Amino acid sequence: MSKKLDEKFSKLDSSAQVLLKLRHTSEHVLHAAMQNLFPQLKKAMGPATDEGFYFDFDLDQKISEDLFPEIEKEMQKIINTKAKMVHENITPEAAKKLFSKNPYKLEWLSDIQKRGESVSIFRMIDPSGDEIDVDLCSGPHLDSVDQIKAFKLLTVAGAYWHGDEKNKMLTRIYGTCWPTQRELDEYLNRLEEAKRRDHRIIGKDLNLFVFSDLVGKGLPLLTSKGATIRRELERFVVDEELKRGYQHVVTPPLAKTELYKTSGHYPYYKDTMYPVMKVDEEELILRPMTCPHHFMLYKSSGHSYKELPIRMAELSPQFRYEKSGELTGLMRVRMFSLADAHIFATKDQAKQVISEVLDLIQFANEIFGMTKGEDYRYRLSLGDRKDDKKYFKDDAAWDLAEDVLREVLTERHEPFFEAPGEAAFYGPKIDVQVKKISGHEETAFTVQYDFVMPKRFDLKYTDNEGKEAQPIVIHRSSIGAFERTMAFLIEKYAGAFPTWLSPIQAIVIPISDKHLDYANGLYDQLKKQGIRVELNDKNEPLNARIRDAEMQKIPYILVVGDREAEQNTVSVRSRSQKGQNVVPVSEFVEKIKSEIFNKALA
Amino acid sequence: MSKKLDEKFSKLDSSAQVLLKLRHTSEHVLHAAMQNLFPQLKKAMGPATDEGFYFDFDLDQKISEDLFPEIEKEMQKIINTKAKMVHENITPEAAKKLFSKNPYKLEWLSDIQKRGESVSIFRMIDPSGDEIDVDLCSGPHLDSVDQIKAFKLLTVAGAYWHGDEKNKMLTRIYGTCWPTQRELDEYLNRLEEAKRRDHRIIGKDLNLFVFSDLVGKGLPLLTSKGATIRRELERFVVDEELKRGYQHVVTPPLAKTELYKTSGHYPYYKDTMYPVMKVDEEELILRPMTCPHHFMLYKSSGHSYKELPIRMAELSPQFRYEKSGELTGLMRVRMFSLADAHIFATKDQAKQVISEVLDLIQFANEIFGMTKGEDYRYRLSLGDRKDDKKYFKDDAAWDLAEDVLREVLTERHEPFFEAPGEAAFYGPKIDVQVKKISGHEETAFTVQYDFVMPKRFDLKYTDNEGKEAQPIVIHRSSIGAFERTMAFLIEKYAGAFPTWLSPIQAIVIPISDKHLDYANGLYDQLKKQGIRVELNDKNEPLNARIRDAEMQKIPYILVVGDREAEQNTVSVRSRSQKGQNVVPVSEFVEKIKSEIFNKALA
C-alpha cells in the first residue's frame, strides 16, 4: 500500500477497513473471472469504493448485464478454490516483463519507475500452489478469497481511461460485496428504493424541472411546480432567518477577478470557475462563493462592537464549473443558489453564534422530518498543522478555532466525529453529514470558522475601549443549496411533499357536470384562502381523474357530488390516510390552512 | 437639416419644435459668447437636448461655474443685438477654408465630403450686417436671437470628443432655455427637487445600497435595508401575479449563444451582451433577456388550446453591457432583475390578455401612488413597413398586431400616443411612459405583441379541432426592473417610503433607562407581529434620538416613558402627521398592521 493510501486506510474505522478489503478482493476475483471467460481482455484498473467496487477493462466485445449470472458463477468458482492473496514487492523491470502485453499496466509502471519506487503486486494462489491471477495492486486484501460470502454484480457502463474523453472508452462493471447475505440484501433493497426515489425520474414524472440542449448542460429550468417548491423553501429560510436576527442582502453574482484574488479563493477555485469576461478595462468572473461580496458590504461602513454579531445572509446564486460527466439532475449543477450567510463576530461571541447556527440547522431539519443522529450527524473537519501549502499558517489560531467548534459540539451533546485534514483553507468547519436513501453519507453544507479572510480583507470594528479590533467570520448555510436541497427532498418524500411544499395542495373533482357550479365555488373559496388548488373537470371517468391526482401525489383530493353540494361539504381523500372523509368545507379549510401554516409533515 | 434630422424633427409636436429651435439657438449664442470671452477656444460641437443644450469645446483653461454670470452676461449682450440666424449651403471646399483653424470642424467636414453632400452653415448676423458667429450646423433655428427670453447655464463637466475615452477630454457647459421666465423658474425648481430626491444621494444617506471598486462598475450591492425594499417588491409582484393566474418559473441567467441566435436576438443585442464564455465544447453567454428561456420551458411539453393562455412569469436576472459613462446608480446598471413574463395565447385571446396586463400594471401603479394620465401614460410603438432590415417582413401580421394594441388602448380609454418606428424587431408594443420628477418622460417598461418568435422557435399548441396551431406571445413586465423601480420609488417618495416598503417600520425610544424593560417588551411584541421594528436605547438625549429616527424617515417613532409604561400605551409620532398621539399598544399594532397589509400610501 502506498504511503498516501496507507494513511487514508488507517483513518477508516475497523469495520470500514474490513469492507474495503472485502471489496477490493472481490474486484480481483471479478477480474480473474473475466480473464478466464475472455482471455483476450486487457485489465485496466479496479478499485474498491464506498459502496462496492468496479473493474475497467479493454475488450472488443460488448458485455451486457445478461452475462452477469455467468460471470458471477465463474467468480464463485474462484472463491471456492480458497486461494490466498499473496503480496510481493518486485522491481519495475520485473513487473514490466510480467505485464508486457498490457499497455495500461505498462503506463502505470512507467509512472512508478519515474518515481523510483518498487512495484507492489498481489498474486492469487490456490492451495495447490497454482497462480490464478496476478495484478499490480497496493492492497490491502483479505488473506484468502473464500472470506467473500456475499457479492453481486450491479451494472455495466462505459468509462474513459483516466476519465478523459480523449482516451479510449473502456467497459466498466460495477459490483458490491458485504460481510453477510443479510447485509447484501439490505443494501440491494436500499438501492432499489433509491432508484424508485431518484429525483431525476420523479422530477420528470411530476414535471418539476427540465433541461434543454439549447440552454446548456447542468443548467436546470424549474417549471411552475418546481419553482413553487423553491419559492416555499426560500421564503421559509428568509423568514426564519429574519426572525433569528439575520439581515438579508442582495449582491451581484459576478465581480472583478481581483476580488477573488484578494480573498485568496482564486488559486483554490480557479479550475472550477467560469472563464473571465473582459468588459472595458475590467476582468469580470461569475462568483464561485459569496464571502468576498459580503466583506465588501461589511467594509462599506464602520462598525462598533455593539452591532456585533452582524448576521449577513443572502439567497446567493453561485457558479461552478463541474465536469459534464459529474452533472447529476439537481444534485450536481453548474449554477446553484445557496442559503448563505456570514456572521461577523468577536472571538468571544464565536461559541454562542455557532451554537445558534446549529439551532437553526436543527430547526430546519426538523421541519423537513429529519432526525438528528439518524438522518444526519456532524463532522468536525480539522486542519493539518504540517500542511502549510493548503492551510494558512497560524497554529495558535487553528488550535483556538478547532477548540471552539469541538466545545460547541461537545457541550451540546451533538452526534459528531472528527476528520483531520478536511478543513477549508481558511479554517476548521462543522460539516452537516446527511444520510441518503442509499445509506451513503454526504456533506450537505458546512459551518466554518474563519480567521484568515478578516485579515486578508482588513475587516475591523471598534471595541468597547474605542480601539480597532478584528472580527472573526462564521461562514454557514442553513439548508444548503436550493437545487441540492430540492433533489434531496424529492428523494426523501418520493415526490409526496408535505402540504406546505406541495406544488398543488388540493384538487377539486366534480363527479359530473351537474356539480360544476359547486366545484367552481369551492375552487374559488380555496384559492381566495391562498391554497394552491386545481380543478379537474375533464371529460374523463371519475376514477381516472382520482388516479391521475394520486399519481401527481396531491395531498388532498376533494370529490364533490350531490350530497356535498347539498350539505356544503367536501369528500376528502387524504394522501396520508386510507378511505375518504366527508367534512364541512369550513372544517377542511381550517385543517389544511393550519397544516400549511405549521409546515406539518405529511 | 439632414434628411434624418429632418424626419426626427417633423415627428415632434409644434411646441417641441419651438423648444428645440430655442435651445439650439441658445447654444449658438453660448458658443459665440464663449468665443468672445476666450478667443483661443476651439468649438467642437453643441446640440439641443430634451431639457436644454450643451456646448463642447477645447480650451487650455479650466472653466468653473463661478464664471457663469459673466458668460451669461456676454450671452445677453449678443441676444440684445437682435442678430438674425441666416442659413446657407456651401461647398465642402469653401467650408474647409472657413474653418481651417478648427480640427474638430475639419473632421466633420471630411465626413460630409466623403458622403458627397453640401455643407449647411448658420451665420449670426447683427442688424448692421456684421457677422457675430458662423458655425457648421444643420439647424433648425429661431429667426433671430432676441426670441430667447429665458435661459440659464447649469453645470460644467468634462466630455470626450465623440464620447470616446481614447480622445481628448473637452469641456462641456450645460444650459437650458425656456419660452418664458416662469417656465424656466419652474424647470429650475423641478431640477432642484430632482437633486434633492436623487436616489444616489438618498440611497447613501439611508444606507440602501453601495458600490464597490473591487466588485465592479454598475453592479450595486443592496444592504439589508435596500434588500428589504426589494424583497417587499418581489413578494408583492409574485403574490399578485399568482393571484392573477401567472405561473412563476425559475430559469438560468445564462445559456448557449446558440439560443440567442435561434431567437434572433443575437445580432440586435450582441454589442450590449457580455463576452462569450467557453465551457467545454459549449459557448455560454449571460442572458440579455428571458424570452428564449421561457420558450424552452413551453416547448418541454405539449399544449392544448384548453391550457391557453399560459402566463409564464419570472423574477429574471439579466445582464447588459452599458457604457461606463452611462451607468447611473440603480437607474442604469450592468445587471438587473426584471419582473418579466411571457403569455402564450391564441390570436383570439390577444386583446383580452393585453387588457388584463394593463389592469395589472395599473393596479401596481396605484399601489405606488401613481395617477394614470398624470404620472404615467402609454406610448403605442409601431413598426415601419418600409424598414425590412430592422423589422420582420409580414405586413398583414404587423397590421393585425398594431390594430389589436390600438383597439385595447382605445376601448379602455387609455391616455396614449403613437410613435411610428419605435417597435421591437419582432412586433409592436405598448410602452409605459413615466414622468420623472424633472418632468422628463421615460419608458419604464413595455408590453409587446410578438408573432415572430413563435415562428422562430416553432411554438405549437393543439387547437379545438385537434390540429397544430401557433400561439402568439405577449412579452410584458408588470413593474419593470427592480433596480430601476427602486431608484424611481426612492425619488418619488424622497426616501419616505410607505410603511409596507419601509426598511424600518417603527422605532421604540425609551425616555430613560428606567423605561428599558417596557421598551424591550414593546419591541418584542411588535417583532412577534412581523413588524420591522428597532429599539434605540443609545446613551443620547431623547431629542437627538428622535431626530435621528426622523432623518431615517421611519414611519412611526414610539416614545415610551413613565406614563406609557403605566398605562400600556405608546406615544406615537407619525411621519405623516404633526405632533404625537398616545394610544394603547394594541390599537397601534392594529393600525400599523392594517396599513402594511393594505399597502397604504403614507
Coordinates of N, CA, C and O in Angstrom, one line a residue, chain B residues 424-544:
Chain B
A424 N -40.4 46.9 -31.3 CA -39.3 45.9 -31.2 C -39.2 45.2 -32.6 O -40.1 45.3 -33.4
F425 N -38.1 44.5 -32.8 CA -37.9 43.9 -34.1 C -38.9 42.8 -34.4 O -39.2 42.5 -35.5
Y426 N -39.5 42.3 -33.3 CA -40.4 41.2 -33.5 C -41.9 41.6 -33.3 O -42.8 40.7 -33.3
G427 N -42.2 42.9 -33.2 CA -43.6 43.3 -33.1 C -43.8 44.6 -32.5 O -42.9 45.1 -31.8
P428 N -45.0 45.1 -32.6 CA -45.3 46.4 -32.0 C -45.5 46.3 -30.4 O -45.6 45.2 -29.9
K429 N -45.5 47.4 -29.7 CA -45.5 47.4 -28.3 C -46.2 48.6 -27.7 O -46.3 49.6 -28.3
I430 N -46.7 48.4 -26.5 CA -47.2 49.5 -25.7 C -46.1 49.8 -24.6 O -45.7 49.0 -23.9
D431 N -45.6 51.0 -24.7 CA -44.6 51.4 -23.7 C -45.3 52.2 -22.5 O -46.1 53.0 -22.8
V432 N -44.8 51.9 -21.3 CA -45.4 52.6 -20.2 C -44.4 53.8 -20.0 O -43.3 53.6 -19.6
Q433 N -44.9 55.0 -20.2 CA -44.1 56.2 -20.2 C -44.3 56.9 -18.8 O -45.4 57.3 -18.5
V434 N -43.3 56.9 -18.0 CA -43.4 57.5 -16.7 C -42.8 58.9 -16.6 O -41.7 59.1 -17.2
K435 N -43.4 59.8 -16.0 CA -42.9 61.2 -15.8 C -42.0 61.2 -14.6 O -42.4 60.8 -13.5
K436 N -40.8 61.6 -14.8 CA -39.9 61.7 -13.7 C -40.0 63.1 -13.0 O -40.7 64.0 -13.5
I437 N -39.4 63.2 -11.8 CA -39.5 64.5 -11.0 C -39.1 65.6 -11.9 O -39.7 66.7 -11.9
S438 N -38.0 65.4 -12.7 CA -37.5 66.5 -13.6 C -38.5 66.9 -14.6 O -38.3 67.9 -15.4
G439 N -39.6 66.2 -14.8 CA -40.6 66.5 -15.8 C -40.3 65.6 -17.0 O -41.2 65.6 -17.9
H440 N -39.2 65.0 -17.1 CA -38.8 64.2 -18.3 C -39.6 62.9 -18.3 O -39.7 62.3 -17.3
E441 N -40.0 62.5 -19.5 CA -40.7 61.3 -19.6 C -39.8 60.1 -20.1 O -39.0 60.3 -20.9
E442 N -40.0 59.0 -19.4 CA -39.1 57.8 -19.8 C -39.9 56.6 -19.9 O -40.9 56.4 -19.2
T443 N -39.4 55.7 -20.8 CA -40.1 54.4 -20.9 C -39.7 53.5 -19.7 O -38.5 53.2 -19.6
A444 N -40.6 53.1 -18.9 CA -40.3 52.3 -17.7 C -40.2 50.9 -18.1 O -39.2 50.2 -17.8
F445 N -41.1 50.4 -18.9 CA -41.1 49.0 -19.4 C -42.2 48.9 -20.5 O -42.9 49.9 -20.8
T446 N -42.4 47.7 -21.0 CA -43.2 47.6 -22.2 C -44.1 46.3 -22.2 O -43.9 45.4 -21.5
V447 N -45.1 46.4 -23.1 CA -46.0 45.2 -23.3 C -45.9 45.0 -24.8 O -46.2 45.9 -25.6
Q448 N -45.4 43.8 -25.3 CA -45.1 43.6 -26.7 C -45.9 42.5 -27.3 O -46.1 41.5 -26.6
Y449 N -46.3 42.7 -28.5 CA -47.0 41.7 -29.2 C -46.1 41.0 -30.2 O -45.5 41.7 -31.0
D450 N -45.9 39.7 -30.0 CA -44.8 39.0 -30.8 C -45.4 37.9 -31.6 O -46.0 36.9 -31.1
F451 N -45.2 38.0 -33.0 CA -45.7 36.9 -33.9 C -44.5 36.3 -34.6 O -44.6 35.4 -35.4
V452 N -43.2 36.8 -34.2 CA -42.1 36.3 -34.9 C -41.4 35.2 -34.2 O -41.1 34.1 -34.7
M453 N -41.2 35.4 -32.9 CA -40.5 34.3 -32.1 C -41.3 33.0 -32.1 O -40.6 31.9 -32.2
P454 N -42.6 33.0 -32.0 CA -43.3 31.7 -32.1 C -42.9 30.9 -33.4 O -42.8 29.7 -33.3
K455 N -42.7 31.7 -34.5 CA -42.2 31.0 -35.7 C -40.8 30.5 -35.6 O -40.5 29.4 -35.9
R456 N -39.9 31.4 -35.1 CA -38.5 31.0 -35.0 C -38.3 29.8 -34.1 O -37.5 29.0 -34.3
F457 N -39.1 29.7 -33.0 CA -39.0 28.6 -32.1 C -40.0 27.5 -32.3 O -40.0 26.5 -31.6
D458 N -40.7 27.7 -33.4 CA -41.7 26.6 -33.8 C -42.6 26.2 -32.6 O -42.7 25.1 -32.2
L459 N -43.1 27.3 -31.9 CA -44.0 27.0 -30.8 C -45.4 26.5 -31.3 O -45.8 27.0 -32.4
K460 N -46.0 25.6 -30.5 CA -47.2 25.0 -31.0 C -48.2 24.8 -29.9 O -47.9 24.7 -28.8
Y461 N -49.5 24.6 -30.3 CA -50.5 24.0 -29.4 C -51.5 23.3 -30.3 O -51.5 23.4 -31.5
T462 N -52.3 22.5 -29.7 CA -53.3 21.7 -30.4 C -54.6 22.5 -30.3 O -55.1 22.7 -29.2
D463 N -55.2 22.8 -31.4 CA -56.4 23.6 -31.4 C -57.6 22.8 -31.1 O -57.5 21.6 -30.9
N464 N -58.8 23.4 -31.1 CA -60.0 22.7 -30.7 C -60.5 21.6 -31.7 O -61.4 20.9 -31.5
E465 N -59.8 21.6 -32.9 CA -60.1 20.6 -33.8 C -59.0 19.5 -33.9 O -59.0 18.7 -34.8
G466 N -58.1 19.6 -32.9 CA -57.0 18.6 -32.8 C -55.9 18.9 -33.8 O -55.0 18.1 -34.0
K467 N -55.9 20.1 -34.4 CA -54.9 20.5 -35.4 C -53.8 21.3 -34.7 O -54.0 22.0 -33.7
E468 N -52.6 21.3 -35.3 CA -51.5 22.0 -34.8 C -51.7 23.5 -35.1 O -52.0 23.9 -36.2
A469 N -51.5 24.4 -34.1 CA -51.6 25.8 -34.4 C -50.4 26.5 -33.7 O -49.7 25.9 -32.8
Q470 N -50.3 27.8 -34.0 CA -49.1 28.6 -33.4 C -49.7 29.6 -32.5 O -50.5 30.4 -32.9
P471 N -49.2 29.7 -31.3 CA -49.7 30.7 -30.4 C -49.0 32.0 -30.7 O -47.9 32.0 -31.4
I472 N -49.5 33.1 -30.2 CA -48.7 34.4 -30.2 C -48.2 34.5 -28.8 O -48.6 33.8 -27.9
V473 N -47.2 35.4 -28.7 CA -46.6 35.6 -27.4 C -46.7 37.1 -27.0 O -46.4 38.0 -27.8
I474 N -47.2 37.4 -25.8 CA -47.1 38.7 -25.3 C -46.0 38.8 -24.3 O -45.9 38.1 -23.3
H475 N -45.0 39.6 -24.6 CA -43.9 39.9 -23.7 C -44.3 41.1 -22.8 O -44.8 42.1 -23.3
R476 N -44.1 41.0 -21.5 CA -44.6 42.1 -20.7 C -43.8 42.2 -19.4 O -43.3 41.1 -18.9
S477 N -43.7 43.3 -18.8 CA -43.3 43.4 -17.4 C -44.5 44.0 -16.6 O -45.5 44.4 -17.2
S478 N -44.5 43.9 -15.3 CA -45.6 44.4 -14.5 C -45.2 45.6 -13.8 O -45.9 46.6 -13.7
I479 N -43.9 45.6 -13.3 CA -43.4 46.8 -12.6 C -42.0 47.2 -13.1 O -41.3 48.0 -12.5
G480 N -41.5 46.5 -14.1 CA -40.2 46.8 -14.7 C -39.1 46.1 -13.9 O -39.3 45.1 -13.3
A481 N -37.9 46.6 -14.1 CA -36.7 46.0 -13.4 C -36.7 46.5 -12.0 O -37.0 47.7 -11.7
F482 N -36.4 45.6 -11.0 CA -36.4 46.0 -9.6 C -35.5 47.1 -9.3 O -35.7 48.0 -8.5
E483 N -34.3 47.1 -10.0 CA -33.3 48.2 -9.7 C -33.9 49.5 -10.1 O -33.8 50.5 -9.3
R484 N -34.4 49.6 -11.3 CA -34.9 50.9 -11.7 C -36.2 51.3 -11.0 O -36.4 52.5 -10.6
T485 N -37.0 50.3 -10.7 CA -38.2 50.7 -9.9 C -37.9 51.2 -8.5 O -38.4 52.1 -8.0
M486 N -36.8 50.6 -7.9 CA -36.4 51.1 -6.6 C -35.8 52.5 -6.7 O -36.2 53.4 -5.9
A487 N -35.0 52.7 -7.8 CA -34.5 54.1 -8.0 C -35.6 55.1 -8.1 O -35.7 56.1 -7.5
F488 N -36.6 54.7 -8.9 CA -37.7 55.5 -9.2 C -38.5 55.8 -7.9 O -38.9 57.0 -7.6
L489 N -38.8 54.7 -7.1 CA -39.6 54.9 -5.9 C -38.8 55.7 -4.8 O -39.4 56.5 -4.1
I490 N -37.5 55.5 -4.8 CA -36.7 56.3 -3.8 C -36.9 57.8 -4.1 O -37.1 58.6 -3.3
E491 N -36.9 58.1 -5.5 CA -37.0 59.5 -5.9 C -38.5 60.0 -5.6 O -38.7 61.1 -5.2
K492 N -39.4 59.1 -6.0 CA -40.8 59.5 -5.8 C -41.1 59.9 -4.4 O -41.8 60.9 -4.1
Y493 N -40.7 59.0 -3.5 CA -41.0 59.2 -2.0 C -40.0 60.0 -1.3 O -40.1 60.2 -0.1
A494 N -38.9 60.4 -2.0 CA -37.8 61.1 -1.4 C -37.3 60.3 -0.1 O -36.9 60.9 0.9
G495 N -37.4 59.0 -0.2 CA -36.9 58.1 0.9 C -37.9 57.8 1.9 O -37.7 56.9 2.7
A496 N -39.0 58.6 1.9 CA -40.1 58.3 2.9 C -41.1 57.3 2.4 O -42.2 57.7 2.0
F497 N -40.7 56.1 2.3 CA -41.5 55.0 1.8 C -42.8 54.8 2.5 O -42.8 54.9 3.7
P498 N -43.8 54.3 1.8 CA -45.0 53.9 2.6 C -44.6 52.8 3.6 O -43.6 52.1 3.3
T499 N -45.3 52.6 4.6 CA -44.9 51.7 5.7 C -44.6 50.3 5.2 O -43.6 49.7 5.6
W500 N -45.4 49.8 4.3 CA -45.1 48.4 3.8 C -43.8 48.2 3.2 O -43.2 47.2 3.2
L501 N -43.2 49.3 2.6 CA -41.9 49.3 1.9 C -40.8 49.8 2.8 O -39.6 49.6 2.4
S502 N -41.1 50.4 3.9 CA -40.0 50.9 4.8 C -39.2 49.8 5.4 O -39.7 48.9 6.0
P503 N -37.8 50.0 5.2 CA -36.9 49.0 5.8 C -37.1 48.9 7.3 O -37.1 47.8 7.9
I504 N -37.3 50.0 8.0 CA -37.7 50.0 9.4 C -39.1 50.7 9.5 O -39.2 51.8 9.0
Q505 N -40.0 50.0 10.1 CA -41.4 50.5 10.1 C -41.7 51.2 11.3 O -42.5 52.1 11.3
A506 N -41.0 50.9 12.4 CA -41.3 51.6 13.7 C -40.0 51.5 14.5 O -39.2 50.6 14.4
I507 N -39.8 52.5 15.3 CA -38.6 52.5 16.2 C -39.1 52.9 17.7 O -39.9 53.8 17.8
V508 N -38.6 52.1 18.6 CA -39.0 52.3 20.0 C -37.9 53.1 20.7 O -36.7 52.7 20.6
I509 N -38.3 54.2 21.3 CA -37.3 55.0 22.0 C -37.7 55.2 23.5 O -38.7 55.9 23.8
P510 N -37.0 54.6 24.4 CA -37.3 54.8 25.8 C -36.8 56.1 26.3 O -35.7 56.5 25.9
I511 N -37.6 56.9 27.1 CA -37.1 58.2 27.5 C -35.8 58.1 28.3 O -34.9 58.8 28.1
S512 N -35.8 57.1 29.3 CA -34.6 56.9 30.0 C -34.4 55.4 30.3 O -35.3 54.6 30.0
D513 N -33.3 55.1 31.0 CA -33.0 53.6 31.3 C -34.1 53.0 32.1 O -34.3 51.8 32.0
K514 N -34.8 53.8 32.9 CA -35.9 53.3 33.7 C -37.0 52.6 32.8 O -37.7 51.7 33.3
H515 N -37.1 53.0 31.6 CA -38.2 52.5 30.7 C -37.7 51.4 29.8 O -38.5 51.1 28.9
L516 N -36.5 50.9 30.0 CA -35.9 50.0 29.1 C -36.7 48.7 29.1 O -36.9 48.1 28.0
D517 N -37.2 48.2 30.2 CA -37.9 47.0 30.3 C -39.2 47.1 29.4 O -39.5 46.2 28.6
Y518 N -39.9 48.1 29.7 CA -41.2 48.3 28.9 C -40.9 48.4 27.4 O -41.6 47.8 26.6
A519 N -39.8 49.2 27.1 CA -39.4 49.4 25.7 C -39.1 48.0 25.1 O -39.5 47.7 23.9
N520 N -38.3 47.2 25.8 CA -38.0 45.9 25.3 C -39.2 45.0 25.0 O -39.3 44.3 24.0
G521 N -40.1 45.1 26.0 CA -41.4 44.3 25.8 C -42.1 44.7 24.6 O -42.6 43.9 23.8
L522 N -42.2 46.0 24.4 CA -42.9 46.6 23.3 C -42.3 46.1 22.0 O -42.9 45.7 21.0
Y523 N -40.9 46.2 22.0 CA -40.1 45.8 20.8 C -40.4 44.4 20.5 O -40.7 44.0 19.3
D524 N -40.4 43.5 21.5 CA -40.6 42.0 21.3 C -42.0 41.8 20.7 O -42.2 41.0 19.8
Q525 N -43.0 42.5 21.3 CA -44.4 42.4 20.9 C -44.6 42.7 19.4 O -45.2 42.0 18.6
L526 N -43.9 43.9 19.0 CA -44.1 44.3 17.6 C -43.3 43.3 16.7 O -43.8 43.0 15.6
K527 N -42.2 42.9 17.1 CA -41.4 42.0 16.3 C -42.2 40.7 16.0 O -42.2 40.1 14.9
K528 N -42.8 40.2 17.1 CA -43.6 39.0 17.0 C -44.7 39.1 16.0 O -45.2 38.2 15.4
Q529 N -45.2 40.3 15.9 CA -46.3 40.6 14.9 C -45.8 40.8 13.5 O -46.5 41.1 12.6
G530 N -44.5 40.6 13.3 CA -43.9 40.7 12.0 C -43.6 42.1 11.5 O -43.4 42.4 10.4
I531 N -43.6 43.0 12.5 CA -43.3 44.4 12.2 C -41.8 44.6 12.2 O -41.2 44.1 13.1
R532 N -41.3 45.3 11.2 CA -39.8 45.6 11.2 C -39.6 46.8 12.2 O -39.7 47.9 11.9
V533 N -39.1 46.4 13.4 CA -39.0 47.4 14.5 C -37.6 47.5 15.0 O -36.9 46.5 14.9
E534 N -37.2 48.6 15.4 CA -35.9 48.8 16.0 C -36.0 49.4 17.4 O -37.1 50.0 17.7
L535 N -35.0 49.3 18.2 CA -35.0 50.0 19.5 C -33.8 50.9 19.6 O -32.7 50.4 19.3
N536 N -34.0 52.1 20.0 CA -32.8 53.0 20.2 C -32.7 53.3 21.6 O -33.3 54.2 22.1
D537 N -31.8 52.6 22.3 CA -31.5 52.9 23.8 C -30.1 53.4 23.9 O -29.5 53.3 25.0
K538 N -29.6 54.1 22.9 CA -28.3 54.6 23.0 C -28.3 55.7 24.0 O -29.3 56.4 24.3
N539 N -27.1 55.9 24.6 CA -26.9 56.9 25.6 C -26.8 58.3 25.0 O -25.8 59.0 25.0
E540 N -28.0 58.7 24.4 CA -28.0 60.0 23.8 C -29.3 60.7 24.2 O -30.3 60.0 24.6
P541 N -29.3 62.0 24.1 CA -30.6 62.8 24.5 C -31.8 62.3 23.7 O -31.6 61.9 22.5
L542 N -32.9 62.3 24.3 CA -34.2 61.9 23.7 C -34.3 62.6 22.3 O -34.6 62.0 21.3
N543 N -34.1 63.9 22.3 CA -34.3 64.7 21.1 C -33.4 64.3 20.0 O -33.8 64.2 18.8
A544 N -32.2 64.0 20.3 CA -31.2 63.5 19.3 C -31.7 62.2 18.7 O -31.6 62.0 17.5

